[in-house]
Short mmCIF file of C-alpha atoms in Angstrom, two decimals:
data_model
loop_
_atom_site.label_atom_id
_atom_site.label_comp_id
_atom_site.label_asym_id
_atom_site.label_seq_id
_atom_site.Cartn_x
_atom_site.Cartn_y
_atom_site.Cartn_z
CA LYS A 1 -6.92 38.22 -69.39
CA PRO A 2 -9.74 37.14 -66.98
CA SER A 3 -13.12 39.03 -67.12
CA THR A 4 -14.16 41.12 -64.32
CA GLN A 5 -16.89 37.93 -63.64
CA GLN A 6 -14.25 35.50 -63.91
CA LYS A 7 -12.03 37.45 -61.20
CA SER A 8 -15.20 37.58 -59.00
CA MET A 9 -15.77 33.91 -59.08
CA GLN A 10 -12.28 32.91 -58.57
CA SER A 11 -12.42 35.26 -55.40
CA LYS A 12 -15.49 33.46 -54.05
CA VAL A 13 -13.89 30.04 -54.74
CA GLN A 14 -10.68 31.05 -52.67
CA ASP A 15 -13.15 32.41 -49.86
CA VAL A 16 -15.24 29.16 -49.78
CA ALA A 17 -11.86 27.06 -49.40
CA GLU A 18 -10.44 29.24 -46.61
CA ASN A 19 -13.71 29.05 -44.73
CA ASP A 20 -13.75 25.24 -45.01
CA GLU A 21 -10.08 24.99 -44.04
CA SER A 22 -10.76 27.13 -41.04
CA ASN A 23 -14.01 25.29 -40.25
CA GLN A 24 -12.18 21.89 -40.61
CA ILE A 25 -9.57 23.20 -37.98
CA GLN A 26 -11.88 24.17 -35.39
CA GLU A 27 -13.51 20.50 -35.49
CA GLY A 28 -10.10 19.07 -35.03
CA LEU A 29 -9.59 18.35 -38.72
CA THR A 30 -6.26 18.54 -40.80
CA PRO A 31 -6.96 20.51 -44.17
CA SER A 32 -7.09 17.21 -46.01
CA GLY A 33 -9.87 16.43 -43.94
CA GLU A 34 -8.12 13.72 -41.68
CA ARG A 35 -9.27 14.04 -37.87
CA ILE A 36 -6.51 15.14 -35.54
CA GLY A 37 -5.75 12.44 -33.01
CA PRO A 38 -3.80 12.84 -29.81
CA ASN A 39 -0.55 11.95 -31.57
CA THR A 40 -1.16 14.04 -34.78
CA ILE A 41 0.16 17.41 -35.30
CA SER A 42 -1.90 19.87 -37.34
CA GLN A 43 0.03 21.06 -40.32
CA SER A 44 -1.57 24.59 -39.81
CA SER A 45 -0.65 24.97 -36.20
CA PRO A 46 2.26 22.62 -35.28
CA HIS A 47 2.87 24.14 -31.96
CA GLU A 48 -0.77 23.31 -30.73
CA MET A 49 -0.51 19.77 -30.57
CA THR A 50 2.45 18.56 -28.53
CA ASN A 51 3.22 16.08 -25.84
CA GLU A 52 4.57 18.82 -23.35
CA PRO A 53 2.06 20.90 -21.21
CA THR A 54 1.74 24.53 -21.76
CA GLU A 55 0.49 27.00 -19.17
CA SER A 56 -2.99 27.13 -20.91
CA SER A 57 -3.40 23.28 -21.04
CA SER A 58 -2.36 22.67 -17.32
CA THR A 59 -5.05 25.36 -15.92
CA ASN A 60 -7.97 24.78 -18.57
CA VAL A 61 -9.03 21.30 -18.08
CA PRO A 62 -11.76 19.91 -20.23
CA LYS A 63 -14.70 18.96 -17.99
CA ASN A 64 -14.81 15.53 -19.29
CA ASN A 65 -11.23 14.97 -18.85
CA PRO A 66 -11.24 11.75 -16.30
CA SER A 67 -8.20 13.40 -14.54
CA SER A 68 -10.53 16.39 -13.47
CA THR A 69 -13.10 14.22 -11.62
CA THR A 70 -11.52 10.90 -10.63
CA PRO A 71 -9.92 11.76 -7.05
CA THR A 72 -6.36 10.74 -6.46
CA ILE A 73 -5.40 9.00 -3.22
CA ASN A 74 -2.22 10.49 -1.81
CA PRO A 75 -1.54 8.29 1.45
CA SER A 76 -0.09 10.26 4.38
CA PRO A 77 3.39 9.13 5.88
CA SER A 78 2.94 5.59 7.65
CA ARG A 79 1.61 5.87 10.89
CA GLY A 80 3.26 2.38 12.07
CA ALA A 81 5.24 -0.35 10.55
CA MET A 82 3.60 -4.00 10.08
CA TYR A 83 5.16 -7.21 11.28
CA LEU A 84 4.13 -10.67 11.52
CA ILE A 85 4.90 -13.52 13.88
CA LEU A 86 4.47 -16.94 12.85
CA THR A 87 4.50 -19.79 15.83
CA ASN A 88 2.73 -22.92 16.27
CA ILE A 89 1.54 -23.14 12.39
CA SER A 90 1.16 -26.75 11.54
CA LYS A 91 0.63 -26.79 7.67
CA ARG A 92 3.05 -26.12 5.34
CA THR A 93 0.72 -24.58 3.02
CA ASN A 94 -0.55 -22.13 5.40
CA VAL A 95 3.03 -20.99 6.47
CA ARG A 96 3.92 -20.41 2.46
CA SER A 97 0.59 -18.61 2.17
CA LEU A 98 1.24 -16.41 5.07
CA LEU A 99 4.65 -15.50 4.08
CA MET A 100 2.94 -14.29 0.57
CA THR A 101 0.38 -12.63 2.45
CA ALA A 102 3.10 -10.75 4.55
CA ALA A 103 4.92 -9.68 1.49
CA SER A 104 1.34 -8.47 -0.25
CA PHE A 105 0.39 -6.01 2.42
CA GLY A 106 3.93 -4.71 3.36
CA CYS A 107 5.15 -6.59 6.33
CA CYS A 108 8.74 -5.42 6.83
CA VAL A 109 9.79 -8.26 9.02
CA VAL A 110 8.50 -11.82 9.53
CA PHE A 111 9.64 -13.19 13.01
CA VAL A 112 9.57 -17.04 13.07
CA ALA A 113 9.31 -18.45 16.55
CA GLY A 114 10.20 -22.46 16.60
CA GLN A 115 8.77 -24.01 13.58
CA ARG A 116 11.64 -26.12 13.23
CA LYS A 117 10.18 -28.39 10.68
CA PHE A 118 10.18 -25.80 7.84
CA ASP A 119 13.03 -24.18 5.88
CA PHE A 120 12.76 -20.38 5.88
CA ASP A 121 16.09 -19.92 3.99
CA PRO A 122 15.16 -17.69 0.78
CA ASN A 123 16.15 -20.77 -1.41
CA GLY A 124 14.47 -23.19 0.56
CA PRO A 125 11.51 -25.17 -0.22
CA ASP A 126 8.93 -23.51 2.20
CA VAL A 127 9.67 -20.24 0.73
CA PRO A 128 7.32 -19.70 -2.52
CA ASN A 129 9.40 -18.90 -5.37
CA ALA A 130 7.79 -15.74 -6.01
CA LEU A 131 9.13 -14.38 -2.64
CA ARG A 132 12.95 -15.32 -3.25
CA SER A 133 13.55 -12.16 -4.99
CA HIS A 134 11.50 -9.54 -2.85
CA ILE A 135 13.29 -11.28 0.21
CA MET A 136 16.89 -11.08 -1.59
CA LYS A 137 16.38 -7.56 -2.21
CA GLY A 138 15.39 -6.41 1.19
CA TYR A 139 11.65 -5.85 0.75
CA MET A 140 10.85 -8.21 3.71
CA ARG A 141 13.37 -10.00 6.11
CA ILE A 142 12.52 -13.35 7.94
CA GLU A 143 14.13 -13.44 11.38
CA ARG A 144 14.21 -16.91 13.15
CA PHE A 145 14.13 -17.69 16.69
CA ASP A 146 14.22 -21.19 18.95
CA LYS A 147 11.47 -19.88 21.16
CA LEU A 148 8.81 -17.49 21.46
CA ASN A 149 10.01 -16.06 24.56
CA GLU A 150 13.44 -15.00 22.59
CA CYS A 151 11.22 -13.72 19.87
CA VAL A 152 9.04 -11.47 22.08
CA PHE A 153 12.33 -10.22 24.10
CA HIS A 154 13.80 -9.36 20.67
CA ILE A 155 10.56 -7.37 19.67
CA ARG A 156 10.24 -5.33 22.69
CA SER A 157 14.06 -3.97 22.12
CA LEU A 158 13.27 -2.72 18.80
CA SER A 159 11.79 0.77 18.31
CA SER A 160 10.62 0.45 14.64
CA GLU A 161 12.10 -0.20 11.11
CA SER A 162 13.34 3.31 10.96
CA SER A 163 17.07 3.43 11.41
CA THR A 164 17.59 3.62 15.34
CA GLU A 165 21.44 4.41 14.88
CA GLU A 166 20.81 7.65 12.65
CA SER A 167 18.05 9.03 14.81
CA GLY A 168 20.09 8.44 17.99
CA THR A 169 17.31 6.22 19.62
CA GLU A 170 17.63 5.19 23.39
CA LEU A 171 15.52 2.35 24.69
CA LYS A 172 14.40 2.94 28.29
CA LYS A 173 12.98 -0.24 29.93
CA GLY A 174 9.99 0.09 32.21
CA GLY A 175 8.44 -3.17 32.21
CA ASP A 176 7.13 -5.42 29.37
CA ASN A 177 4.62 -3.19 27.87
CA THR A 178 5.38 0.28 29.38
CA ASN A 179 8.60 0.81 27.43
CA VAL A 180 9.38 4.17 26.42
CA ILE A 181 11.40 5.09 23.40
CA THR A 182 13.35 8.36 23.32
CA GLU A 183 14.59 9.67 19.74
CA GLU A 184 16.37 12.77 19.32
CA THR A 185 15.87 14.67 16.08
CA LYS A 186 18.23 16.46 13.94
CA ASP A 187 17.68 19.83 15.76
CA GLY A 188 18.43 18.61 19.28
CA ASN A 189 14.51 17.89 20.21
CA LYS A 190 13.61 14.77 21.98
CA ILE A 191 10.46 13.04 21.02
CA LYS A 192 8.73 9.73 22.41
CA ARG A 193 7.44 6.90 20.26
CA SER A 194 5.53 3.80 21.04
CA PRO A 195 7.39 0.36 20.80
CA ILE A 196 6.06 -2.37 18.69
CA ARG A 197 2.81 -3.70 20.05
CA ILE A 198 1.92 -7.42 19.84
CA VAL A 199 -1.45 -7.63 18.86
CA GLY A 200 -3.07 -11.25 18.82
CA VAL A 201 -5.91 -12.30 16.29
CA GLU A 202 -8.15 -14.05 18.28
CA ILE A 203 -11.78 -14.34 19.29
CA ASP A 204 -11.54 -13.19 22.87
CA ASP A 205 -13.73 -11.38 25.46
CA ARG A 206 -10.92 -8.71 25.30
CA SER A 207 -10.79 -8.47 21.54
CA VAL A 208 -11.59 -5.19 19.26
CA ASP A 209 -13.48 -5.27 15.99
CA VAL A 210 -10.64 -4.71 13.47
CA GLU A 211 -12.82 -2.78 11.32
CA SER A 212 -12.61 -0.19 13.85
CA ALA A 213 -8.83 0.24 13.20
CA PRO A 214 -7.55 0.13 16.84
CA PHE A 215 -4.14 0.21 15.92
CA VAL A 216 -1.58 2.46 17.55
CA GLY A 217 2.01 2.66 15.72
CA ASP A 218 4.08 -0.01 14.94
CA THR A 219 2.28 -3.58 15.47
CA ALA A 220 3.44 -7.04 15.40
CA PHE A 221 0.33 -9.56 14.81
CA MET A 222 0.51 -13.04 16.24
CA MET A 223 -1.72 -15.36 14.38
CA GLY A 224 -2.91 -18.66 16.40
CA ASN A 225 -2.91 -22.31 15.45
CA GLU A 226 -5.01 -23.63 12.71
CA GLY A 227 -7.19 -25.75 15.39
CA GLN A 228 -6.70 -24.40 18.88
CA GLY A 229 -5.74 -20.65 18.06
CA LEU A 230 -3.86 -18.93 20.33
CA SER A 231 -2.45 -20.71 23.66
CA GLU A 232 -2.69 -19.16 26.75
CA LYS A 233 1.14 -18.61 26.80
CA GLN A 234 0.79 -16.72 23.56
CA LYS A 235 -2.34 -14.52 24.99
CA SER A 236 -0.17 -13.69 27.87
CA LEU A 237 2.48 -12.02 25.65
CA CYS A 238 0.17 -9.91 23.91
CA ASP A 239 -0.62 -6.36 24.15
CA GLY A 240 -4.23 -6.21 22.80
CA PHE A 241 -6.39 -8.46 20.54
CA VAL A 242 -8.55 -7.92 17.49
CA LYS A 243 -11.30 -10.27 16.06
CA ILE A 244 -13.01 -10.22 12.70
CA SER A 245 -16.70 -9.93 12.85
CA GLN A 246 -18.55 -12.71 11.11
CA TYR A 247 -22.27 -12.25 9.91
CA GLY A 248 -23.17 -16.04 8.79
CA ASN A 249 -24.70 -19.07 10.40
CA GLY A 250 -21.72 -21.38 9.93
CA THR A 251 -18.43 -22.12 11.59
CA ALA A 252 -16.90 -18.95 13.95
CA SER A 253 -13.50 -19.74 12.39
CA LEU A 254 -11.68 -18.64 9.28
CA ASN A 255 -8.65 -20.14 7.67
CA VAL A 256 -5.40 -18.65 9.55
CA ASN A 257 -4.20 -17.09 6.30
CA VAL A 258 -7.55 -15.68 5.29
CA ALA A 259 -7.91 -14.14 8.73
CA ALA A 260 -4.28 -12.81 8.38
CA SER A 261 -5.21 -11.16 4.97
CA ILE A 262 -8.16 -9.27 6.44
CA VAL A 263 -6.07 -8.25 9.14
CA LEU A 264 -3.10 -7.07 7.61
CA HIS A 265 -4.92 -5.29 4.95
CA ARG A 266 -6.83 -3.48 7.47
CA PHE A 267 -3.70 -2.39 9.14
CA HIS A 268 -2.06 -1.27 5.82
CA LEU A 269 -4.94 1.01 4.88
CA TRP A 270 -4.98 2.71 8.57
CA SER A 271 -1.16 3.26 8.26
CA ARG A 272 -1.27 4.81 4.99
CA GLY A 273 -4.22 7.17 6.19
CA ILE A 274 -6.45 5.54 3.44
CA GLU A 275 -10.22 6.06 4.49
CA VAL A 276 -12.32 3.16 3.94
CA GLY A 277 -16.00 3.14 2.80
CA GLN A 278 -15.51 5.37 -0.22
CA THR A 279 -18.15 4.91 -2.84
CA LEU A 280 -17.03 3.64 -6.44
#
């Protein structure tokens, strides 16, 4: 039989082992001394390390958890749909680049007026391969018109990309730039919304800096020719103009696709309610 002294020594050894195991668990270690990783389940407490959140884990977020300090951008509902008008663009490379830019920033329709030497079929040579699936799935449409006047008339007759048949939309014509669109909601109330505005991207005395986000609802942007910009006829069809401020001492002209990228990106941020100027 073990003596009283031996029993006392065994008791002390057991106490030390239990304390050591307890300390390992508190420090994130298994009883064997292995550190508990994000996918490791402790043998002592199998219910503590699971992939499913518990009530305590959802309310007690550690201070050093990135999700507790990194702001999440939750864009508000779109303030307006974006369209692009392609007309009088000379170079094939610019046409292809403009189509890619339109898709990148969420244009729902690209209106093409004239441009007879280009093939805008989804499988045609002037549509980039990367866009074919995008167009075939209906994320962006390309609509062609023989003349710019026909294109503008069509745009004036539209309300927005939201289904006009489902909302019971009626278009009341009051002049080229004063159309009033009345939509009847499901509860019978009638609301008014602006038609699609045609905005030219041009350095003009009437132009407003694009950084000030001077947008109102659904907008179709018209880009000018690579060399001459917007013609007087094109300007006469626009409801307003935006420009891109430049601060260098070089040329006052930007490549047409570069200009379109800046304008469409700014409109996208505005339409989703995303504020600019946030620090990293």
